[in-house]
mmCIF file of C-alpha atoms in Angstrom:
data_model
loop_
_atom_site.group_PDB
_atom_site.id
_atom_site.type_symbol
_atom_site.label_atom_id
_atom_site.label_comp_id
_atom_site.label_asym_id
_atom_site.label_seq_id
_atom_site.Cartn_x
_atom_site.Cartn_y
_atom_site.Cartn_z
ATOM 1 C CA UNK A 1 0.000 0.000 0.000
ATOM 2 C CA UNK A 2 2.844 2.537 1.065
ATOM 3 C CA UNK A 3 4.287 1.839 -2.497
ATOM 4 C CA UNK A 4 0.552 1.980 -4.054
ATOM 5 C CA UNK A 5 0.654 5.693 -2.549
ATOM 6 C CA UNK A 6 3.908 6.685 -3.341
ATOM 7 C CA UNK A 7 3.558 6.031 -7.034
ATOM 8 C CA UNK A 8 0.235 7.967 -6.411
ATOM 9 C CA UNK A 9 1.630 11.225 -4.998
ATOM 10 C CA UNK A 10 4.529 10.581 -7.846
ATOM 11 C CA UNK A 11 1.587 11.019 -10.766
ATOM 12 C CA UNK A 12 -0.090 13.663 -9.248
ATOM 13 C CA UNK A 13 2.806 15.714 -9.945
ATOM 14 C CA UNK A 14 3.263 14.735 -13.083
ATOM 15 C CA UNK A 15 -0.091 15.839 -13.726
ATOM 16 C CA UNK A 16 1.039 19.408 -12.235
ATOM 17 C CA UNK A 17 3.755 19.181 -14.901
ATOM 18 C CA UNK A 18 1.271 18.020 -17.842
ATOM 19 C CA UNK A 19 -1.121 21.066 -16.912
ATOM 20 C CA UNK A 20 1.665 23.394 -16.725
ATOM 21 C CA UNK A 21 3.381 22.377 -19.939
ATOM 22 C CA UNK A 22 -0.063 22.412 -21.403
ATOM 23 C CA UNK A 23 -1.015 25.482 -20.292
ATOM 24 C CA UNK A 24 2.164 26.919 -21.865
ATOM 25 C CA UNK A 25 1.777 25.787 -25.074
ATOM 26 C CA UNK A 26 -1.825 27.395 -25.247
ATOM 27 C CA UNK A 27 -1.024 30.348 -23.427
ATOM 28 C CA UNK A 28 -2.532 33.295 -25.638
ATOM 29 C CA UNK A 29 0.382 35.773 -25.786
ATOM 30 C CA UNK A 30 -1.664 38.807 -27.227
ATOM 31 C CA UNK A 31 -3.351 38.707 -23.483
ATOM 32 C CA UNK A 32 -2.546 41.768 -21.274
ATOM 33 C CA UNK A 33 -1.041 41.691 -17.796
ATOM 34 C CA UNK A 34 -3.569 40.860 -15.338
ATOM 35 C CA UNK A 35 -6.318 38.868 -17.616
ATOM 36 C CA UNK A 36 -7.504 35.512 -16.472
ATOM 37 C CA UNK A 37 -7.093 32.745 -20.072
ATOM 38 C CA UNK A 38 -9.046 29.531 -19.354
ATOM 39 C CA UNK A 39 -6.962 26.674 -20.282
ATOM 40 C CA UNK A 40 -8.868 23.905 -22.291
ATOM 41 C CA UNK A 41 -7.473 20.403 -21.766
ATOM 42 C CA UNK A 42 -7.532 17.118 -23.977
ATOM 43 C CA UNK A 43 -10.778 15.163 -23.799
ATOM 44 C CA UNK A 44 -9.275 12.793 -21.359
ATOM 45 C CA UNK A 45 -8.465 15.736 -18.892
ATOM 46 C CA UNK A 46 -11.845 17.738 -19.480
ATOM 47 C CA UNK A 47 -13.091 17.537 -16.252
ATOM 48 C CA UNK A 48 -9.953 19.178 -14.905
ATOM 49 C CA UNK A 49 -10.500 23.351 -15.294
ATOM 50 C CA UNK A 50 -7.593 24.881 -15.768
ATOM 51 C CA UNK A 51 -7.438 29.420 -15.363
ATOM 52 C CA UNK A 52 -3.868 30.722 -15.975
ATOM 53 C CA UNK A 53 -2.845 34.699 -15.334
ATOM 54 C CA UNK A 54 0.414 36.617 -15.843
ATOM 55 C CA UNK A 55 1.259 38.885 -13.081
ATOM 56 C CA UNK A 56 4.133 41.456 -12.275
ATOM 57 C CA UNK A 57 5.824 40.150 -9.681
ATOM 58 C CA UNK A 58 6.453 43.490 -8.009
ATOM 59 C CA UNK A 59 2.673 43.986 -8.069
ATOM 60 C CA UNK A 60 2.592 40.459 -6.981
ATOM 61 C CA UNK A 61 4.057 41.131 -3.659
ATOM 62 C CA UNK A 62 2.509 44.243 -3.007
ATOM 63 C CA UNK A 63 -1.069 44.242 -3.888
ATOM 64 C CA UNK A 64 -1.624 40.580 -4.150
ATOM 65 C CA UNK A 65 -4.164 38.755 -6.514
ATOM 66 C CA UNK A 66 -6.889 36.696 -6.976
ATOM 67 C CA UNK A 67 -7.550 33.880 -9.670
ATOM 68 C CA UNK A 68 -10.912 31.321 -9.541
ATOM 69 C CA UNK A 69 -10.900 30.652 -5.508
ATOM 70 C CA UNK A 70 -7.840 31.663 -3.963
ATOM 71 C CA UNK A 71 -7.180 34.707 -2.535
ATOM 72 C CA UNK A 72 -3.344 35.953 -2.322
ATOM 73 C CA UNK A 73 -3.132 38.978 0.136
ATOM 74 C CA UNK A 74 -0.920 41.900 -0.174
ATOM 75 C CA UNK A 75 2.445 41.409 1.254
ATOM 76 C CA UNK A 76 3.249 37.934 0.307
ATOM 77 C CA UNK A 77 7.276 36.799 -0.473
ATOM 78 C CA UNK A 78 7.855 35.578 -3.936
ATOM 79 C CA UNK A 79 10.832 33.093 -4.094
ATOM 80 C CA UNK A 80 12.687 33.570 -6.626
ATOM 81 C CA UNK A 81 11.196 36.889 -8.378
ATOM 82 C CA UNK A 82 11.643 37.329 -11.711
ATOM 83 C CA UNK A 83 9.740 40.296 -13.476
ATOM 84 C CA UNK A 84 6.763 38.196 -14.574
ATOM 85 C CA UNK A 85 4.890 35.315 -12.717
ATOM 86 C CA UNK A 86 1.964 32.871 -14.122
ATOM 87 C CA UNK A 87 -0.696 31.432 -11.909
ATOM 88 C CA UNK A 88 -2.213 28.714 -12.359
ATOM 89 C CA UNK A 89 -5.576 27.940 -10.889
ATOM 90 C CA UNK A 90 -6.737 23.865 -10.811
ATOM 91 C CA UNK A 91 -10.135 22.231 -10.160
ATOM 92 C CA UNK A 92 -9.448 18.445 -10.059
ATOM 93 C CA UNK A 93 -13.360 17.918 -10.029
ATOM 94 C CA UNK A 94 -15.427 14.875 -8.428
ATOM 95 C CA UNK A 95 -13.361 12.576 -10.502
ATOM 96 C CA UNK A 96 -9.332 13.237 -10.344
ATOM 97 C CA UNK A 97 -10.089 14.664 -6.620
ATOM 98 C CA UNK A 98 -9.929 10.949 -5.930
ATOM 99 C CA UNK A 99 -6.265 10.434 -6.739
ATOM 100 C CA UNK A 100 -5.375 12.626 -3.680
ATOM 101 C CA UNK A 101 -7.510 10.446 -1.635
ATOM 102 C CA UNK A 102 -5.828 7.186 -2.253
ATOM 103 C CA UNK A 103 -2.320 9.050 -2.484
ATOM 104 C CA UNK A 104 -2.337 10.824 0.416
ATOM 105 C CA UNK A 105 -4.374 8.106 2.372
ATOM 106 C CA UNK A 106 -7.420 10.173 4.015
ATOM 107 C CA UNK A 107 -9.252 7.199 4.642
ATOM 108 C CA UNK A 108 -6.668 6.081 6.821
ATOM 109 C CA UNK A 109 -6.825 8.755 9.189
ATOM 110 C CA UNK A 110 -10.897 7.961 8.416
ATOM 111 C CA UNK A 111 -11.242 11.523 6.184
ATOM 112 C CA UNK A 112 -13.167 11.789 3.387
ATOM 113 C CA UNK A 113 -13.206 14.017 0.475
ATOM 114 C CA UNK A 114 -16.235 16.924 0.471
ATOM 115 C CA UNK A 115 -14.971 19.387 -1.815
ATOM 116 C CA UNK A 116 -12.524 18.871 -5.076
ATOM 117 C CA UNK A 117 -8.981 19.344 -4.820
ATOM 118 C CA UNK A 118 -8.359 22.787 -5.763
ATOM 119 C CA UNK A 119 -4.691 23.658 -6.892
ATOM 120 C CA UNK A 120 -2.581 27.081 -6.936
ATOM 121 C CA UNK A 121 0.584 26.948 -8.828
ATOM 122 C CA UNK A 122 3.180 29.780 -9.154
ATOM 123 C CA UNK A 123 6.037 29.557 -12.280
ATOM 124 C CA UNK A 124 8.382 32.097 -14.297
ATOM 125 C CA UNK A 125 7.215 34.071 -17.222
ATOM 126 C CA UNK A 126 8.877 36.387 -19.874
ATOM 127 C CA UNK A 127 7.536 39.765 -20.114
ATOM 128 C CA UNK A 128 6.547 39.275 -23.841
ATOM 129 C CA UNK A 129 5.203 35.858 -23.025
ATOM 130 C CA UNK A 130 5.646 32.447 -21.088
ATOM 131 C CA UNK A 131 9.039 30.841 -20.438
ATOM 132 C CA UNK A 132 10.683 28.610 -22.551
ATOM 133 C CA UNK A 133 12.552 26.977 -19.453
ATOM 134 C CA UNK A 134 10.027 27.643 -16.797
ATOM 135 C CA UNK A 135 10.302 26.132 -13.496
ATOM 136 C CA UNK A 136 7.829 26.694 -10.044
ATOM 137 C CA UNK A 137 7.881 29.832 -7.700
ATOM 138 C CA UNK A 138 7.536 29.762 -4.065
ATOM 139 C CA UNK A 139 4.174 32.082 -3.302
ATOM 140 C CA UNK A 140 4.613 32.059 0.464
ATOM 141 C CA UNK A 141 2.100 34.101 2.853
ATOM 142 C CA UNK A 142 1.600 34.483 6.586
ATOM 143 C CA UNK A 143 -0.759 33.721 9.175
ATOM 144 C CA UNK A 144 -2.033 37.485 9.890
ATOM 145 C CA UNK A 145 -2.163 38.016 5.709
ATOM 146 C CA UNK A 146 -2.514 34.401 4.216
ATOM 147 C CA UNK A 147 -3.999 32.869 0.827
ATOM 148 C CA UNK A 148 -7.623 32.671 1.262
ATOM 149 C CA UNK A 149 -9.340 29.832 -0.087
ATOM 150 C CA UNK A 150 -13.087 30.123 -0.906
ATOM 151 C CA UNK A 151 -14.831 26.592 -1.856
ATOM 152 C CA UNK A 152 -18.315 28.355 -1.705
ATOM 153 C CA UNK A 153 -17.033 30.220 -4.756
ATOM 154 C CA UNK A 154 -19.506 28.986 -8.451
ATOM 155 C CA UNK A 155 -15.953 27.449 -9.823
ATOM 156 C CA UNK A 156 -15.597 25.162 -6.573
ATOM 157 C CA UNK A 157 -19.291 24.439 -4.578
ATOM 158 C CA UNK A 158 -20.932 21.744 -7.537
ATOM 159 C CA UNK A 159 -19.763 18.896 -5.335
ATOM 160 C CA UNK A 160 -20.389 20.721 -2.113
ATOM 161 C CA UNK A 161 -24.006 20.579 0.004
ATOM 162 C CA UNK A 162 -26.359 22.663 -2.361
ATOM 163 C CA UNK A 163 -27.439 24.592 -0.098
ATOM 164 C CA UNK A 164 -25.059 24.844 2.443
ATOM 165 C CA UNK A 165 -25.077 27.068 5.531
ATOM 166 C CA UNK A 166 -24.079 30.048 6.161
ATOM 167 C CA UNK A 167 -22.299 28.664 9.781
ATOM 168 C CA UNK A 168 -18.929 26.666 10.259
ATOM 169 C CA UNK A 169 -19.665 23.208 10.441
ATOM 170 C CA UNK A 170 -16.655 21.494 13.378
ATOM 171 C CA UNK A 171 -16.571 18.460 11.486
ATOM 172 C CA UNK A 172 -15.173 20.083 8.458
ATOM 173 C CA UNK A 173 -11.682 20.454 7.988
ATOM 174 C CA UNK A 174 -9.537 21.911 5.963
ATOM 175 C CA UNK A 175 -6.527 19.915 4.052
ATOM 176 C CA UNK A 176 -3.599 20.944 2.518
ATOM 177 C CA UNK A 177 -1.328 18.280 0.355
ATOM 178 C CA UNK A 178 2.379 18.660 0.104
ATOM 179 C CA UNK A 179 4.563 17.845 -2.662
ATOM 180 C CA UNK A 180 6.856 15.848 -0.308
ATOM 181 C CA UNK A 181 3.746 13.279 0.206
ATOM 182 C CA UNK A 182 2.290 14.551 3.369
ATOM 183 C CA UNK A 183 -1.060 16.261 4.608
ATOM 184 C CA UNK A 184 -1.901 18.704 6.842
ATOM 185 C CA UNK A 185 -5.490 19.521 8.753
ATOM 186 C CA UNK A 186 -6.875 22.614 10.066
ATOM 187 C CA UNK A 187 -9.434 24.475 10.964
ATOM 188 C CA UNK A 188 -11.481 26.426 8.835
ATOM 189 C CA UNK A 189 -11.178 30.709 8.829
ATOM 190 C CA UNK A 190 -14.665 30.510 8.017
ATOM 191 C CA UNK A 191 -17.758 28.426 6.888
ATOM 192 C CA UNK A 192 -16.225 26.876 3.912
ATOM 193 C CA UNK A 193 -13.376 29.376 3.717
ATOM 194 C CA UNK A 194 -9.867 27.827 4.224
ATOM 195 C CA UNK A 195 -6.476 29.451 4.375
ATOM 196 C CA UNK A 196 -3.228 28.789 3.503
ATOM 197 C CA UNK A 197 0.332 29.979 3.656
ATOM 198 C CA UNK A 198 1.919 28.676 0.309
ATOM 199 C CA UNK A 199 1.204 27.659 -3.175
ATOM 200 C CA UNK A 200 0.058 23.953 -3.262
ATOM 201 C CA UNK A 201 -3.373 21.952 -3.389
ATOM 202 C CA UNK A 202 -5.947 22.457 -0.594
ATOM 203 C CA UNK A 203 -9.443 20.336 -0.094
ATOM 204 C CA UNK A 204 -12.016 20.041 2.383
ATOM 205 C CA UNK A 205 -12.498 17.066 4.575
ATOM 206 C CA UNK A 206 -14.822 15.227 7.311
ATOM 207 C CA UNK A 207 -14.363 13.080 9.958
ATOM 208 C CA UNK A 208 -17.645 11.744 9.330
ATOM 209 C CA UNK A 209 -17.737 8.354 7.383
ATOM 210 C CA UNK A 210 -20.764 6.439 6.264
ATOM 211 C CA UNK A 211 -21.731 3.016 7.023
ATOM 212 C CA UNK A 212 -18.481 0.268 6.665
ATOM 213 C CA UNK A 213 -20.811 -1.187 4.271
ATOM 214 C CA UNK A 214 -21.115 2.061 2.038
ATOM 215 C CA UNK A 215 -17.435 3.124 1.917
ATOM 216 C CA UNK A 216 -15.667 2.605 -1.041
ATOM 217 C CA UNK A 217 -12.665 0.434 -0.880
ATOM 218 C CA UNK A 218 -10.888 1.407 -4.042
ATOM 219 C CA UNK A 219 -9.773 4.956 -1.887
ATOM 220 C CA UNK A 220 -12.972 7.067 -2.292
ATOM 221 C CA UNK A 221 -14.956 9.359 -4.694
ATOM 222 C CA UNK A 222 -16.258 12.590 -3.815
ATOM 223 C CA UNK A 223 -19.215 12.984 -1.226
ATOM 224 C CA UNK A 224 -22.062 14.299 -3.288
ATOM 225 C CA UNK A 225 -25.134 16.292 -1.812
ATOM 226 C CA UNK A 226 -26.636 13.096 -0.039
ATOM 227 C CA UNK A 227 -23.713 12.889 2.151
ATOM 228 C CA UNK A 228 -24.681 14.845 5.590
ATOM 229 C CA UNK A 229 -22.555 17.837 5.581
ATOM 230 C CA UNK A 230 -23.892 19.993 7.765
ATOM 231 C CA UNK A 231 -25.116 18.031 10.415
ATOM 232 C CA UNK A 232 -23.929 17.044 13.965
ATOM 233 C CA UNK A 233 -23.922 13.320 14.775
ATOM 234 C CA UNK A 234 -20.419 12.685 14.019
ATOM 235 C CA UNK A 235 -17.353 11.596 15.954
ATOM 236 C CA UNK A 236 -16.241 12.858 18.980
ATOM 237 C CA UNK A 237 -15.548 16.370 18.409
ATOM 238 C CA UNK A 238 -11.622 17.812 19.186
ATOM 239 C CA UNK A 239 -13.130 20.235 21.510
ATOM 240 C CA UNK A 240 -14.599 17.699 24.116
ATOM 241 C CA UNK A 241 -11.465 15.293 23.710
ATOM 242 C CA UNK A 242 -9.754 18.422 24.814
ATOM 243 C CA UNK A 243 -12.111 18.896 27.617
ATOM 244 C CA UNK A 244 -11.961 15.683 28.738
ATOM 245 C CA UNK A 245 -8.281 15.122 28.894
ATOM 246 C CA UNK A 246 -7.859 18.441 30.663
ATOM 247 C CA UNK A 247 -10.219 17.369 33.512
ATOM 248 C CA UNK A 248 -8.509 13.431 33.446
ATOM 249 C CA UNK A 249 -5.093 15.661 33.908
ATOM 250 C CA UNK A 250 -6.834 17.302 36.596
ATOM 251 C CA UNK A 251 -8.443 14.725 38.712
ATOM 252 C CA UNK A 252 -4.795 12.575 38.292
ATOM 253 C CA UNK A 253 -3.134 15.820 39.706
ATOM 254 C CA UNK A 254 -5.650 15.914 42.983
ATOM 255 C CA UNK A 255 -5.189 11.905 43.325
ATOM 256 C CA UNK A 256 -1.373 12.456 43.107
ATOM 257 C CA UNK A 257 -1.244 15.471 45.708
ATOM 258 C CA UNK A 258 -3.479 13.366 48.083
ATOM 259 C CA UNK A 259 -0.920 10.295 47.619
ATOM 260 C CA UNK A 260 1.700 12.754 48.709
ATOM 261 C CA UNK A 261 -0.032 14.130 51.865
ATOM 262 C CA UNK A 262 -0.637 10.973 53.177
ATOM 263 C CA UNK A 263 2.917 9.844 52.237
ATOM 264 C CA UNK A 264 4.044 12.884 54.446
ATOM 265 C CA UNK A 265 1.378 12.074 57.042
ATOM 266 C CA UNK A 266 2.236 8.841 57.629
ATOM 267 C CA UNK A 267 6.119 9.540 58.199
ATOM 268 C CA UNK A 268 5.850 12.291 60.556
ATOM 269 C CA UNK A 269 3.771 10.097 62.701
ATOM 270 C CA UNK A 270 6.558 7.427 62.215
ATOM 271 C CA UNK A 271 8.929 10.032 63.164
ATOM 272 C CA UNK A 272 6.901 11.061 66.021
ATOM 273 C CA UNK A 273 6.602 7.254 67.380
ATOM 274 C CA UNK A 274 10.179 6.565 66.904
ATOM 275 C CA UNK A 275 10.754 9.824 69.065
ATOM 276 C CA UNK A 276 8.488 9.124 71.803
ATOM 277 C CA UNK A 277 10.042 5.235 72.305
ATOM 278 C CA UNK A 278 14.065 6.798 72.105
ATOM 279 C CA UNK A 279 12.175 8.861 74.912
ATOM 280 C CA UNK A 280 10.586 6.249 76.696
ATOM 281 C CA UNK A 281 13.712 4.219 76.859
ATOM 282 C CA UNK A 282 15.815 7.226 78.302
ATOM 283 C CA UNK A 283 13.646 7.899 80.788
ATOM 284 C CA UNK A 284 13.588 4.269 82.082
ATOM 285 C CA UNK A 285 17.270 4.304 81.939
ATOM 286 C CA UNK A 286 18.128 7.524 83.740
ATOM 287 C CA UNK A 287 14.443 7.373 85.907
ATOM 288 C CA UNK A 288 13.540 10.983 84.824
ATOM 289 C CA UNK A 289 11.319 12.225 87.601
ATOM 290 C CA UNK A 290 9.237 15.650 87.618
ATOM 291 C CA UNK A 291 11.251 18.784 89.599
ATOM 292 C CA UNK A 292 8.552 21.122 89.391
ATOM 293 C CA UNK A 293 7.683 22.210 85.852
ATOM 294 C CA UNK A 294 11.244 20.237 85.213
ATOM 295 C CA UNK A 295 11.732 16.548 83.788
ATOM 296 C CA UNK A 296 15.054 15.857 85.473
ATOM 297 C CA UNK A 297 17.064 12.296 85.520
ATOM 298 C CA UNK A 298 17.219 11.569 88.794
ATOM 299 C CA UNK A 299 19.712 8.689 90.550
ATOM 300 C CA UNK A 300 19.317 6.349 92.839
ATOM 301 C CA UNK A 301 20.803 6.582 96.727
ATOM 302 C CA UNK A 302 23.824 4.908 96.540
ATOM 303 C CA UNK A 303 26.263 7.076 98.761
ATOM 304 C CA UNK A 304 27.295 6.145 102.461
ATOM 305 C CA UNK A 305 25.392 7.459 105.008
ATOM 306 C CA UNK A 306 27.595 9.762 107.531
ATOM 307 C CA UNK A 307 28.324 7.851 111.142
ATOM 308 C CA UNK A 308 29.459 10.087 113.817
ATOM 309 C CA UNK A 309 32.337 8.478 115.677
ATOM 310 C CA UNK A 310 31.897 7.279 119.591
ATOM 311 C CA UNK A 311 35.946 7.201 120.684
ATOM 312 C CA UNK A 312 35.986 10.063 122.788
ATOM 313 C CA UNK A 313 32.807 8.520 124.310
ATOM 314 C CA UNK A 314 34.484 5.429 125.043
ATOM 315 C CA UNK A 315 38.219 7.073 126.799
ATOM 316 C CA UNK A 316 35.443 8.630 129.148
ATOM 317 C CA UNK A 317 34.094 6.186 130.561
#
């Protein structure tokens, strides 16, 4: 299976490489700065939508941009930053979603697919066009300014609940897949609204899997509209794990502090005890006796009584 995903994760960025090769071939050159050019695929790639847009980088940087659902604030670091940059926007769809499921193994840490895979790629373009020897650009934000990802968006919500809500639903999470083969979860910024820090592909997930009987055990499709979304019902939110394991830490603190009191309790009186026997067996060794408000050892009588001598008694008579 490891080796199933690996060569998984391995075509998903070849596919990154056939859309961007692609997409520079067909790249309309007559196109301004700054104008989105849908990208048409071959038949067997159709259901993948491809948006491309060429960018200043300076402008890149400092007033950000936005392409399909993503969101790239102002201030973001551009690694390396040539004069122009192409984006490249990817919808995966219901269909290659699914490779990212079985790469990236989501139903092994029991998540499931609710949104399609959405992609943002950054490369190197030539002022008067695309590059002939491009190669990808680090787009890298930050937490207080970061790429905002909007599935509710009419290029990303066909697969979604049709009519979701307007709230954040807890068992949604967002995911965000690494070229290096691994995936990370967090929370959403808002109710379908995910963010992100760096170029790369981003989905949403749930913790909530159907019946064993209804999963599919060739990695999972996309959940469509029957699929409860926004509903409760689901595992264990983090929340109340949290909860519970700070009140388990807290009752195992007060058993652990009583353990210690009675620990102390228990050799002072042992301490006292052996104190009041050392005393004991003084006291019946020296025969300590009470002198007023004293305890004093006392002795017993062992000197001579005095005699007064009867000589000069005797020459009298």
């Amino acid at each position: 299976m490891h080796n199933s995903n690996s060569q998984t994760i391995q075509s998903t960025h070849l596919l990154d490489l056939m859309i961007r090769d692609y997409t520079i071939r067909n790249f309309k050159l007559n196109l301004n700065t700054g104008i989105t050019q849908k990208i048409h695929l071959p038949s067997n790639f159709s259901s993948i939508e491809i948006d491309t847009v060429k960018l200043r980088c300076g402008s890149l940087r400092r007033y950000g941009a936005r392409i399909g659902e993503f969101h790239i604030g102002s201030g973001v670091t551009v690694e390396p930053c040539p004069e122009r940059v192409m984006l490249v926007r990817q919808n995966f769809g219901s269909n290659w979603s699914s490779i990212y499921s079985t790469g990236y193994n989501l139903t092994g840490y029991n998540y499931k697919l609710v949104s399609p895979v959405l992609g943002l790629l950054a490369y190197n373009a030539n002022p008067d066009g695309v590059a002939t020897n491009p190669y990808e650009i680090n787009v890298v934000a930050t937490d207080q300014n970061p790429i905002l990802i909007d599935f509710l968006s009419s290029k990303a919500n066909s697969t979604l609940n049709p009519n979701p809500s307007p709230k954040k639903n807890s068992s949604l999470l967002c995911a965000c897949f690494t070229s290096n083969g691994n995936t990370s979860f967090s929370e959403q910024l808002s109710a379908y609204v995910c963010k992100g820090t760096r170029q790369g592909h981003y989905a949403l997930v749930t913790t909530e899997l159907p019946p064993r009987d209804d999963v599919d055990d060739g990695g999972g499709g996309m959940v469509t509209s029957s699929t409860k979304v926004n509903g409760g019902g689901g595992r264990l939110s983090r929340w109340k794990v949290a909860v519970g394991s700070v009140i388990g830490s807290g009752i195992g603190a007060i058993l652990l502090g009583m353990l210690v009191v009675a620990m102390l309790v228990k050799g002072k009186k042992k301490a006292m005890r052996e104190e009041m026997e050392r005393r004991a067996y003084e006291e019946e060794a020296l025969q300590v006796s009470m002198v007023g408000h004293v305890r004093a050892p006392t002795a017993s009588a062992t000197r001579t009584l005095p005699s007064i001598p009867n000589d000069r008694y005797k020459n009298k008579s």
